[in-house]
Short mmCIF file of C-alpha atoms and ligand atoms in Angstrom, two decimals:
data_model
loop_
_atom_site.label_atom_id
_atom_site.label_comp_id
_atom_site.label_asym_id
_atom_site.label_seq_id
_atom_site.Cartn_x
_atom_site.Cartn_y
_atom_site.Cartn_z
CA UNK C 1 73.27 -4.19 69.00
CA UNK C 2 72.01 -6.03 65.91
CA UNK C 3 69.59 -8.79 66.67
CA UNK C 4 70.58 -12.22 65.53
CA UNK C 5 68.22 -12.36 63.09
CA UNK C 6 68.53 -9.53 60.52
CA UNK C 7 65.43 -7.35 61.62
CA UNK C 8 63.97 -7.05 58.29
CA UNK C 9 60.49 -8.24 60.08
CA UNK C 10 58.69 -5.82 62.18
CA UNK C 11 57.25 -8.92 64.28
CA UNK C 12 54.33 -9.39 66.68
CA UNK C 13 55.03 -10.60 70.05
CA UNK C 14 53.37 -13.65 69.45
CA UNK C 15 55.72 -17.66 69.51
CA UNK C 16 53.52 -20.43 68.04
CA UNK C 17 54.57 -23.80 69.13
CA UNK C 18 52.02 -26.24 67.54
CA UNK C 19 49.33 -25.96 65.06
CA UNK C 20 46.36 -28.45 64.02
CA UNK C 21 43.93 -27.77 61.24
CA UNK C 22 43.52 -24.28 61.09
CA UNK C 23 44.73 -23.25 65.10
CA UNK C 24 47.99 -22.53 66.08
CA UNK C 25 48.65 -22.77 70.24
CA UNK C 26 50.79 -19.69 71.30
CA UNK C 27 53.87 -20.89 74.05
CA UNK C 28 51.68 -19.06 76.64
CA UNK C 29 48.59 -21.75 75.45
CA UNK C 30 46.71 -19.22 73.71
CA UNK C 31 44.78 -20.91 70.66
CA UNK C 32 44.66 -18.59 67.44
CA UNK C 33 42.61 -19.14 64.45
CA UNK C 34 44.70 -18.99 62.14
CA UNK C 35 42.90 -16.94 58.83
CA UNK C 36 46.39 -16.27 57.69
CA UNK C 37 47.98 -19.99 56.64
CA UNK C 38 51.71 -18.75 56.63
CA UNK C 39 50.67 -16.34 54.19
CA UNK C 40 48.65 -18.77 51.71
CA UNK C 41 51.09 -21.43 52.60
CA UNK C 42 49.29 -23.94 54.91
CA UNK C 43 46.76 -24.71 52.21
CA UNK C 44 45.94 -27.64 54.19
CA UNK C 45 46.00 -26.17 57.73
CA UNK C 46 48.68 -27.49 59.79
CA UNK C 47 49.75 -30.96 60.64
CA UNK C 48 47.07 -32.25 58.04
CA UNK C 49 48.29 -36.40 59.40
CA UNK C 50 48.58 -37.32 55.50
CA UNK C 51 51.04 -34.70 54.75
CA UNK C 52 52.57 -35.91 58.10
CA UNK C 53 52.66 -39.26 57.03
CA UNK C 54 54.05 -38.48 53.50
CA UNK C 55 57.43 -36.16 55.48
CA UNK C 56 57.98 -38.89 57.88
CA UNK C 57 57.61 -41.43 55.38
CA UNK C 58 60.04 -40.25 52.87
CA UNK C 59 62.13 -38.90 55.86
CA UNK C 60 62.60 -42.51 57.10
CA UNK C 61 63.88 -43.49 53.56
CA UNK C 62 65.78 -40.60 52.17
CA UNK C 63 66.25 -36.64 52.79
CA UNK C 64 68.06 -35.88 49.43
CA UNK C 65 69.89 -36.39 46.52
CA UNK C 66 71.00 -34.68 43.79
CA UNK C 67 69.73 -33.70 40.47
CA UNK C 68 72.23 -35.31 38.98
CA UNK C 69 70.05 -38.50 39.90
CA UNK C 70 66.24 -39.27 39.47
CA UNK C 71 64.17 -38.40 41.73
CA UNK C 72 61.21 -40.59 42.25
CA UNK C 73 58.62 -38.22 44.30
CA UNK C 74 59.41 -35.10 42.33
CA UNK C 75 58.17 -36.94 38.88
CA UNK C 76 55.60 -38.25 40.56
CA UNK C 77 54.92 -34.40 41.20
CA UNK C 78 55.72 -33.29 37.70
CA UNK C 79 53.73 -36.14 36.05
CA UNK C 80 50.86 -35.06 38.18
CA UNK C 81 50.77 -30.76 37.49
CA UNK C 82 51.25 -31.88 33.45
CA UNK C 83 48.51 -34.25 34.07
CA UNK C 84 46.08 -31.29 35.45
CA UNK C 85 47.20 -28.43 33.96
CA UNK C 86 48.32 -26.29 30.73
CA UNK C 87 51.89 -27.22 31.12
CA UNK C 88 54.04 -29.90 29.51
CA UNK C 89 57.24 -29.64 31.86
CA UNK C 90 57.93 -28.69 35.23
CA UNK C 91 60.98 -27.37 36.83
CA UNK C 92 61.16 -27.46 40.68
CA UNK C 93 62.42 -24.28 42.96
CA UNK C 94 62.44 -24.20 46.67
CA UNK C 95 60.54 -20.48 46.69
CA UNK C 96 58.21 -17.90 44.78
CA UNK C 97 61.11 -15.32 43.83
CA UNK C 98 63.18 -18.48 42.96
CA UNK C 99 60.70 -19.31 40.22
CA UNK C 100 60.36 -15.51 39.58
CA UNK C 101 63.98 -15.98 38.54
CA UNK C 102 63.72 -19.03 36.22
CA UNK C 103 60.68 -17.62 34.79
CA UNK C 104 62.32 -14.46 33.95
CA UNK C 105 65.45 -16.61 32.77
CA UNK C 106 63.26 -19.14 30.36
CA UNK C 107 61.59 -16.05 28.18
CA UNK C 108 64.91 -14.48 27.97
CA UNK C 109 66.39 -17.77 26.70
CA UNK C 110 63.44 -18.80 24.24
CA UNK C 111 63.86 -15.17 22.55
CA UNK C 112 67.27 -15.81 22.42
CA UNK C 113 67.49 -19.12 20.87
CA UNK C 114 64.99 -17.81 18.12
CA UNK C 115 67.37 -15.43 16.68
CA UNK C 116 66.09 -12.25 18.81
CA UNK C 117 68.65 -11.77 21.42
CA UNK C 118 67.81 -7.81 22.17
CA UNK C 119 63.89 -9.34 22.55
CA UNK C 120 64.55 -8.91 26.39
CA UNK C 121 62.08 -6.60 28.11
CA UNK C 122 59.08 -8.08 30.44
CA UNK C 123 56.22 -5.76 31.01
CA UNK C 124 55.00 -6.06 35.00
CA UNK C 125 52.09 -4.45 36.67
CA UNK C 126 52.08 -1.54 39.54
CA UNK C 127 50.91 -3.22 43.06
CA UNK C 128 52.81 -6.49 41.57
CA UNK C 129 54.81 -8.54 43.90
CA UNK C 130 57.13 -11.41 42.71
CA UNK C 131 59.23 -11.91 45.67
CA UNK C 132 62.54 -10.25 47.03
CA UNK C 133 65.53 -11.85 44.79
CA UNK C 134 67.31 -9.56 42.53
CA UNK C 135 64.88 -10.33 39.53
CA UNK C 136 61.86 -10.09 41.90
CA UNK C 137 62.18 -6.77 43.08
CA UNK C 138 63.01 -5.30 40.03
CA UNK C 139 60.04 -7.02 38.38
CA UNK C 140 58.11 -5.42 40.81
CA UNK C 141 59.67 -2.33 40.54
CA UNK C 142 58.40 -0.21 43.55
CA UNK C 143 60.36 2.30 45.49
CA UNK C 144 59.66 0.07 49.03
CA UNK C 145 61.49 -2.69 47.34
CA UNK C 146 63.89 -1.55 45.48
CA UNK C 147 65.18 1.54 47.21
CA UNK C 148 69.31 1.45 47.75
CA UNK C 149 69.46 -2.14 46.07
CA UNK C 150 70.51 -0.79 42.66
CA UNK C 151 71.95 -1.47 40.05
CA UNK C 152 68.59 -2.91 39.34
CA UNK C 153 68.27 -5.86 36.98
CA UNK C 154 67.70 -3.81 34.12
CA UNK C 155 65.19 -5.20 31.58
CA UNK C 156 61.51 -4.09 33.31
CA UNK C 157 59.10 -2.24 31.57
CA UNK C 158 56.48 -1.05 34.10
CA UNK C 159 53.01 -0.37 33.74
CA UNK C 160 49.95 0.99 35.96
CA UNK C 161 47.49 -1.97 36.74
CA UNK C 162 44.31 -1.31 34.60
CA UNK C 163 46.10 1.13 31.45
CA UNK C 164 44.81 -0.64 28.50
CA UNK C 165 46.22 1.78 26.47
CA UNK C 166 49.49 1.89 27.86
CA UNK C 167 49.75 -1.64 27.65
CA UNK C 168 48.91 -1.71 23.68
CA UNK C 169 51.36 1.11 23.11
CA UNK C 170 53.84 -1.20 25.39
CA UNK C 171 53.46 -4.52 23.49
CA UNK C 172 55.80 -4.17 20.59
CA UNK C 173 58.76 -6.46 18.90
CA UNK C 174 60.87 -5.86 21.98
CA UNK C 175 59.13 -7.42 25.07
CA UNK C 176 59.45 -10.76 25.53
CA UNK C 177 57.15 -11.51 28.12
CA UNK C 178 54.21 -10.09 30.51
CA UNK C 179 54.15 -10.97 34.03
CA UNK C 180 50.89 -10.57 36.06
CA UNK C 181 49.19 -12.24 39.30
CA UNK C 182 45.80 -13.41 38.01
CA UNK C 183 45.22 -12.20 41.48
CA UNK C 184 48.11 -9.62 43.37
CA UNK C 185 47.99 -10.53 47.23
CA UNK C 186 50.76 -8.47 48.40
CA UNK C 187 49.03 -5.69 46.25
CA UNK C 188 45.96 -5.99 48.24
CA UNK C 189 43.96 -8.84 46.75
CA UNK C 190 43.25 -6.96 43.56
CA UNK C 191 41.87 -9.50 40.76
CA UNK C 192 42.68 -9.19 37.30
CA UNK C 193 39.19 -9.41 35.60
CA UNK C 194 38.65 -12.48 33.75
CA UNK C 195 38.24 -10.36 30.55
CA UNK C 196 41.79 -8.52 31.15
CA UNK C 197 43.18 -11.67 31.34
CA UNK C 198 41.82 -13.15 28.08
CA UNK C 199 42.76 -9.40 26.33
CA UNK C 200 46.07 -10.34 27.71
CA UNK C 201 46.23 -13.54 26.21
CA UNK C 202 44.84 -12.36 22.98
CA UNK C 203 47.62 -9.54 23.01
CA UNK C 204 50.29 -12.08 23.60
CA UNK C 205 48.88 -13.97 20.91
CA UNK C 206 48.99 -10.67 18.39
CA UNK C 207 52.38 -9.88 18.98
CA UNK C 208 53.80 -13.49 20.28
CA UNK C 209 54.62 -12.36 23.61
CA UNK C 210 55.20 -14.82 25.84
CA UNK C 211 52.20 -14.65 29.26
CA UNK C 212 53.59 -15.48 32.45
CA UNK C 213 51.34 -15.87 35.36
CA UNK C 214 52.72 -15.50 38.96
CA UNK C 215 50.16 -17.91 40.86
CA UNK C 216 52.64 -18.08 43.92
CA UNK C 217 49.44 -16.90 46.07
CA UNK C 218 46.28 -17.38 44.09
CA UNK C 219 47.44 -20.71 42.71
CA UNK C 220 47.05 -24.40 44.29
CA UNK C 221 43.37 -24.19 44.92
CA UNK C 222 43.20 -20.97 46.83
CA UNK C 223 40.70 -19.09 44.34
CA UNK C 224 38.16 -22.50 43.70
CA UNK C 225 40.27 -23.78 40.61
CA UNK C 226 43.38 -25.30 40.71
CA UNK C 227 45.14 -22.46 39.52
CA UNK C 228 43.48 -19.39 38.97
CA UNK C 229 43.83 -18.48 35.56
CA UNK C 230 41.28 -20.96 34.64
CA UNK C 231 38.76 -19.08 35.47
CA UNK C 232 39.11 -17.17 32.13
CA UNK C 233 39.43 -20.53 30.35
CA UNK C 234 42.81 -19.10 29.30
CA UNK C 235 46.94 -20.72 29.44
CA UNK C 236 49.74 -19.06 29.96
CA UNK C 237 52.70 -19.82 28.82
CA UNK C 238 55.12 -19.98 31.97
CA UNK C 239 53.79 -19.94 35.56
CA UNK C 240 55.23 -19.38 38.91
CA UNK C 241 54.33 -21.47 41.69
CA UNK C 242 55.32 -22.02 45.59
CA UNK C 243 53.57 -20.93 48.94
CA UNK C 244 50.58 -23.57 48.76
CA UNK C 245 51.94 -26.36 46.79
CA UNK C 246 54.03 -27.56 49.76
CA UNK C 247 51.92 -27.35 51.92
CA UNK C 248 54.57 -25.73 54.92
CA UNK C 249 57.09 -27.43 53.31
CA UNK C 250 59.31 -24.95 51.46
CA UNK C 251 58.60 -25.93 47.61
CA UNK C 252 58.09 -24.16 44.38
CA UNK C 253 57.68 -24.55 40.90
CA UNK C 254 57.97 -23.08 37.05
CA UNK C 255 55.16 -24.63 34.85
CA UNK C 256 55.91 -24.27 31.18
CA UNK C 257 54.71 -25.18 27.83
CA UNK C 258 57.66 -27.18 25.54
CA UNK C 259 57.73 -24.47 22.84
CA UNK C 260 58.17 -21.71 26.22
CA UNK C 261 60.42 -24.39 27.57
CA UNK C 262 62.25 -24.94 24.60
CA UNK C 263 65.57 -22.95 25.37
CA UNK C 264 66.16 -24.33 28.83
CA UNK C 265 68.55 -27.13 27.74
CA UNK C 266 70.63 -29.22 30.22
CA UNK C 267 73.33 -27.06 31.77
CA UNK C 268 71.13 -23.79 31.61
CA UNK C 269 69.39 -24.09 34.92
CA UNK C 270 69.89 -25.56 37.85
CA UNK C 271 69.20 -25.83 42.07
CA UNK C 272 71.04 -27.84 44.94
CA UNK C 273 67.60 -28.36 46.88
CA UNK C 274 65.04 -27.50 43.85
CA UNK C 275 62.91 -30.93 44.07
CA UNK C 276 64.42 -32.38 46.82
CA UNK C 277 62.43 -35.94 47.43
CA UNK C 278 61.13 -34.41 51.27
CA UNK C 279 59.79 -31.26 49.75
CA UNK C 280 58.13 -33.32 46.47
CA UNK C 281 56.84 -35.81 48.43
CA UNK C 282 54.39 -33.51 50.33
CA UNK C 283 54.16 -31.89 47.56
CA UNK C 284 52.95 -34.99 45.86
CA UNK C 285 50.31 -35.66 48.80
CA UNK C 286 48.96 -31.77 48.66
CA UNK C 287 48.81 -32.24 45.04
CA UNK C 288 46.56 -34.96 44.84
CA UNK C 289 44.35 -34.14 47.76
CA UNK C 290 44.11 -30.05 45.97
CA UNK C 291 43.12 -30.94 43.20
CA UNK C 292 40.53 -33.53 43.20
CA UNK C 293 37.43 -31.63 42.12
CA UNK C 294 35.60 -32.38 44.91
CA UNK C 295 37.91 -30.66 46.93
CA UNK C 296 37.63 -27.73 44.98
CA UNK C 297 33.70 -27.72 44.76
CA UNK C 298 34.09 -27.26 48.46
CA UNK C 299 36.46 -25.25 48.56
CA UNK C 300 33.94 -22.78 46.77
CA UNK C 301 31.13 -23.53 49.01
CA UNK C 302 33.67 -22.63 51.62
CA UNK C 303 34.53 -19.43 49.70
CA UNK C 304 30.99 -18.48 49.52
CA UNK C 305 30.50 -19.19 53.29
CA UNK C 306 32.87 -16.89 54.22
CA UNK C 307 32.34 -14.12 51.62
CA UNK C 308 28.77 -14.13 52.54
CA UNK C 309 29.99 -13.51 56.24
CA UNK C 310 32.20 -10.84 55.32
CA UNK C 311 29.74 -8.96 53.46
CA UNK C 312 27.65 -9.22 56.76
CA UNK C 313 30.88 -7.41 58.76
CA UNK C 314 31.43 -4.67 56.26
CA UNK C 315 27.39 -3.90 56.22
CA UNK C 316 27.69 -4.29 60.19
CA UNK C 317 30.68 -1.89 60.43
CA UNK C 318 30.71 0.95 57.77
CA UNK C 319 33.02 2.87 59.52
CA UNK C 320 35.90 -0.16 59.74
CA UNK C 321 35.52 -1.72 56.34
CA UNK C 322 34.67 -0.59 52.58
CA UNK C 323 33.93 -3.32 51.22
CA UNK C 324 35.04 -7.15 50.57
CA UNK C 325 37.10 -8.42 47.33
CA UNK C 326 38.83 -11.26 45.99
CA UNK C 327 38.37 -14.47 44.60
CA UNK C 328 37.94 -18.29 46.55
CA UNK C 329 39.77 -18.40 49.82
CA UNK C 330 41.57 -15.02 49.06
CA UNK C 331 39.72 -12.56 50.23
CA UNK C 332 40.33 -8.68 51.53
CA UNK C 333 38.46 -6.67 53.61
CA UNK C 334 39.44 -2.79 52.18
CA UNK C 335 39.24 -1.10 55.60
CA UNK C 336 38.63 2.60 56.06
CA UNK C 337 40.66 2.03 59.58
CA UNK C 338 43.94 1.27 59.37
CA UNK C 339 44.30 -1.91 58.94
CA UNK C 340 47.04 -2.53 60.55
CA UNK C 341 44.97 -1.95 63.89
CA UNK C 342 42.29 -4.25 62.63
CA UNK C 343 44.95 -7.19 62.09
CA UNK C 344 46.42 -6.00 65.83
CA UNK C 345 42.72 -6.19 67.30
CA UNK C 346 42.13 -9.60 66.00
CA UNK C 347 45.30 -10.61 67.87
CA UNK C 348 43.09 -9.57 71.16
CA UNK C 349 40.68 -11.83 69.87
CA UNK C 350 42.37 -14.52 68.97
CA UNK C 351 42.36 -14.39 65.29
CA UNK C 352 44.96 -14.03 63.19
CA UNK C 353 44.71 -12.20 59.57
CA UNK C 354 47.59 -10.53 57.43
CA UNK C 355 47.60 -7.02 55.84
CA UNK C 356 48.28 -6.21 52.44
CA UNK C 357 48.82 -2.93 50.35
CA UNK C 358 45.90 -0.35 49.72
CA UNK C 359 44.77 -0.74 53.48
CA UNK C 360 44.04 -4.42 53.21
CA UNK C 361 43.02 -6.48 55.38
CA UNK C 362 44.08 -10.48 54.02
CA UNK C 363 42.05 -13.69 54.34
CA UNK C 364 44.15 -16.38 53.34
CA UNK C 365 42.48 -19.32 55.77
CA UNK C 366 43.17 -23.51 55.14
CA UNK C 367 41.41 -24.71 51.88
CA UNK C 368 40.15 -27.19 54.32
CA UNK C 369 38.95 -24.93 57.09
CA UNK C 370 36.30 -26.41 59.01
CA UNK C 371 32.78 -24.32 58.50
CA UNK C 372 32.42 -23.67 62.01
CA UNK C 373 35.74 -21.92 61.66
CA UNK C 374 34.55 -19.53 59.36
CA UNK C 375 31.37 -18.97 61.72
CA UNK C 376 34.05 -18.05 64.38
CA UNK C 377 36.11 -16.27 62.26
CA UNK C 378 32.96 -14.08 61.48
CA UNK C 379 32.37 -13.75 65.35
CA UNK C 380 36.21 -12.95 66.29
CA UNK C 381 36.44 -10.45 63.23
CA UNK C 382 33.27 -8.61 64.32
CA UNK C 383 34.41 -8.42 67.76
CA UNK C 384 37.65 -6.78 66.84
CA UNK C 385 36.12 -4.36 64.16
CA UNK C 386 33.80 -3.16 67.63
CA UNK C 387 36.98 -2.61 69.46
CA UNK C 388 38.52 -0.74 66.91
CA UNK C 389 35.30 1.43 65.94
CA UNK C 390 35.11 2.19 70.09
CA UNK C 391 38.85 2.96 70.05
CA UNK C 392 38.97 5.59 66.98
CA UNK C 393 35.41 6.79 68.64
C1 PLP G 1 52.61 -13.37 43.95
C2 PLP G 1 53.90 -13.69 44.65
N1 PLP G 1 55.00 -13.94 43.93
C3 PLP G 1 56.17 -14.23 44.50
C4 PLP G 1 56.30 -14.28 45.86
C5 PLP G 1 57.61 -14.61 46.49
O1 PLP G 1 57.55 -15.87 47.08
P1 PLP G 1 58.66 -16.29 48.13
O2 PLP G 1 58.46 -15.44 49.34
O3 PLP G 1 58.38 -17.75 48.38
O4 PLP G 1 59.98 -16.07 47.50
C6 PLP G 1 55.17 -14.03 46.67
C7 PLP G 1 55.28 -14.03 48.13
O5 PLP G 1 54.48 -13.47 48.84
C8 PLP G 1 53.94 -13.73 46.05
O6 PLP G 1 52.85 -13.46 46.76
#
């Protein structure tokens, strides 16, 4: 008999009933550090008491209205990403493959209005992940996604991460975008070099492609900058965003410039809970504690904590791990053991991490975790790469 919930999760036996800061308390009263965040979600850790205070605050006064009415927290929202970032307008989404769609939607549309309706195509990246909606998985384009869901949404040029010279050959008068994570997580926490991503831009540029950045994982402050693209001191000209900016609350976003913006006219989009006041107002509250900068100057020193103590467990155990990659607070251990058995061993050990693609091993803790956290994440992580060293022994 089917379970109640569709078993598309392969689930561990573990039920967390409460979280604080960067712990979650299993029903049996197990604590777990928690190196995961909901997958880059709890950028915060959990309960963080002023993104408490902001949900119960704006829960006391109002859960929703419509967009057919203003919505005080989510401009306070928008006002504040123009404020900090490339983008001059914001639409709101309740999920990363939600913005994947609007994304995908807006450089259709701003082709379209220019008199270049065929100028359709959007070149993606192998190892890409933009979420599981119809437009996501055919972004992506890999067989694990897309297998028995076709008709795929045609209009998907793919290309292997790293082919420069497929990518020139690619770039002609018919694509009207490129889509890339300035960091892929679910692609095993590969990085985009800084100087890809500037070649990108300057490619864009050449041929007037539109850039789209998916910073659904690697955005909010999880890679030492607000958003991670700045680290090559470059714009794009649409970005995805969810996961972090809400904190736990589900919330996402499409960043956009006005000319990238320019076809999306009232009637052509539109979302029941998109920028619902609950959602925005944490949203609001993660915003402005993310990205002050002295957040994000410690969030580096963090980074650099924990890197440092990674390098330390790969040098410690050269049969378990290859080596450690990523950027900020997104970081993967490339294990030479499955590591699927190293995530399953920190379990033992009360540590919880999240695999990834190309035997991965994800690190995806609180921007705020404490730094004697990351000393016991250290210890917990080498005590679980000894177990499963003596176990494949
Ligand atoms: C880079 C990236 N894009 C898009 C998505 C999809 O986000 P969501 O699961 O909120 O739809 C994810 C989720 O993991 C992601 O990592």
């Amino acid at each position: 008999m089917i379970a109640s919930v569709l078993p598309t999760y392969s689930r561990a036996p573990l039920t967390f009933v409460s979280g604080e800061g960067s712990w979650l308390t299993e029903a049996d009263g197990r604590r777990f550090l928690d190196l995961g965040a909901g997958i880059a979600v709890n950028a915060l850790g959990h309960a963080h008491p002023a993104l408490v205070a902001a949900l119960t605050d704006q829960a006391n006064a109002l859960w929703h209205v419509s967009n057919l009415y203003n919505i005080p927290a989510q401009q306070k929202l928008a006002d504040a990403l123009v404020e900090k970032t490339f983008a001059d307008t914001v639409f709101f989404t309740n999920s990363g493959t939600e913005s994947c769609e609007l994304a995908v939607k807006m450089a259709r549309k701003y082709w379209y209005d220019k008199g270049q309706p065929d100028r359709t195509e959007i070149i993606t990246f192998s190892g890409s992940f933009h979420g599981r909606s119809s437009a996501g998985i055919a972004a992506a384009g890999s067989e694990k996604m897309t297998k028995g869901f076709g008709p795929l949404l045609p209009g998907f040029t793919h290309l292997e991460f790293g082919d420069h010279d497929a990518l020139r050959a690619a770039a002609t008068d018919k694509i009207a975008a490129i889509l890339v994570e300035p960091v892929q997580g679910e692609g095993g926490i590969r990085p985009l070099p800084d100087v890809c991503l500037k070649g990108l831009r300057d490619l864009c540029d050449e041929q007037g492609i539109l850039l789209i950045l998916d910073e659904v994982q690697c955005g909010m402050g999880r890679t030492g900058k607000l958003f991670a693209h700045e680290w090559a001191g470059v714009a794009p000209d649409i970005m995805m965003v969810a996961k972090g900016i809400g904190g736990g609350f589900p919330l996402g976003a499409v960043l956009a410039t006005e000319n990238a913006a320019s076809g999306m006219t009232a009637g052509t989009h539109g979302s029941t809970y998109g920028g619902n006041p609950l959602a925005c107002a944490v949203g609001a509250k993660v915003m402005d504690i993310i990205s002050d900068d002295a957040f994000l100057a410690d969030v580096n020193r963090k980074a650099g904590l924990m890197r440092q103590k990674l390098e330390g467990l790969v040098a410690a155990h050269p049969d378990v791990f290859e080596e450690v990659r990523g950027s900020g607070l997104m970081l993967g251990l490339k294990c030479k053991a499955a590591n699927t058995d190293v995530v399953q061993a920190g379990y033992a050990q009360g540590v919880l991490t999240v695999p990834a693609a190309d035997n991965v091993v994800r690190l995806l803790p609180a921007l705020n975790i404490p730094d004697a956290d990351i000393l016991l994440a250290a210890e917990k992580l080498d005590a679980a790469a000894t177990h499963v060293k003596e176990a494949n022994a």
